[in-house]
Each structure stands twice: as C-alpha cells, then as structure tokens.
Amino acid sequence: MTKIAVFASGNGTNLQAIIDAVRRGGLAASIELVVCDRPGAYCLTRAREAGIPYFMFYPRKYPSKAAYEELILQQLTEAGVEYIVLAGYMRIIGLTLLNAYPQRIINIHPSLLPSFPGRDAIGQALDAGVPLTGVTIHYVDEGIDTGPTIAQRPVFIDPGESRESLEQKIHAVEHELYPQVLQEIFTQRRVFNA
Ligand code: GRF
C-alpha cells in the first residue's frame, strides 16, 4: 500500500475521486495526509468527512516558502508519506519538497501541456479558440507545469461551448484518469525514464 499525501487548495473534486478509488479498492494507496493552504476550502471538509488528517497552513504567516515547506516535510516524514499528489494545489512546489521527493511529486493539469500552462488553463484554451484541449498528468519539477509527462487525454471543445460545460468534461476525464494513472505508477505497471 503506497502512502500518499494529497495537496489541494480548493473544491477538491480530484481529492474526492482519489478517496473514492481507494475505498472501491481501485487504488492501492492510503491517504495519510491532506495538505491545504486555504482556510475554508471545501477540500478540508472532504478530508474531515473521510476521516483523513489534514494540515492547513497560512502561507503568509511564514517568512518564506522554505519555512512552510519544512513544516510540511516534517508532517510527511512523520506520516511515512512516499508520494505527493497535487490536486488543485495553487502553489509552486519549492526545493525543500522537490529535493525530498525526487520523481515522487505528481500533478494533474487541465490542458494538453505544453499548451496552456499556469493558471486558468481552461479559460486560456477557450480564449485561444482551439478545438481540442485535455488533461495532463506529469511529474513536478521546479517550473510551472513543465515536468515530464506521464499521461494525457484529449477533450474536444464544441463550437460555442460554455466554460461550465468544458469544465465538466475536463473534470470527468480527470476523475477517471488520475486514480487510474496513480494506480499504474504505484503498482509499477508504468515505468518512466523521467
Ligand atoms: C483541476 O482541474 C486540476 O487539473 C487543476 O486544478 C483543478 C482542481 O480541481 N490542477 P478540484 O479542486 O480537484 O475540483
């Protein structure tokens, strides 16, 4: 059973998909900790309801990224966490965590990277008028959505499609793909030369 921590900042629907997959027996992982940087974020309610311990911190109360990441690292180490799974965590991971978890931090992003990295990838795709976007799962490096790709899935954009509709389509793909790819990584059915 791979021990993971899920980092989230918002609604946490991907966190929920991971919780549900673990419960169903579709993901051989145990979620040891949820890490969240926003008080009141719904992902915290999801963690509480699932009985998962969480660590909520106020980034602004720390002098630096290294200072709060040091504290997070302490918690991860105590909990024996092997992989960090980012699920809508809106902060750039710093060297403290990157060095402690080389090739063991995974992110999901709502576009076909390298297109539309950074914030509001769905809005970026709509503004660009492209007929196709998608979902990327990748390892995290020190850049913004630049790490080696693990898996991608396309999502077509219909002419005149609303943001809400595209968001729904992308989320549906994410919720299926993320637990599935994590399972492949943890059971080493997928080997990457990242
Ligand atoms: C997802 O679209 C994910 O790709 C991106 O942030 C969003 C998080 O959504 N990194 P949720 O909080 O899991 O609902």
GROMACS .gro file of N, CA and C in nm, residues 6 35 170 193:
model
   12
    6VAL      N    1  -0.215   1.417  -0.032
    6VAL     CA    2  -0.279   1.494  -0.139
    6VAL      C    3  -0.277   1.641  -0.099
   35VAL      N    4  -0.295   1.822   0.257
   35VAL     CA    5  -0.228   1.950   0.286
   35VAL      C    6  -0.302   2.059   0.209
  170ILE      N    7  -1.382   1.823  -1.866
  170ILE     CA    8  -1.242   1.804  -1.823
  170ILE      C    9  -1.238   1.736  -1.686
  193ASN      N   10   1.110   0.695  -1.771
  193ASN     CA   11   1.251   0.734  -1.765
  193ASN      C   12   1.259   0.884  -1.749
   0.00000   0.00000   0.00000
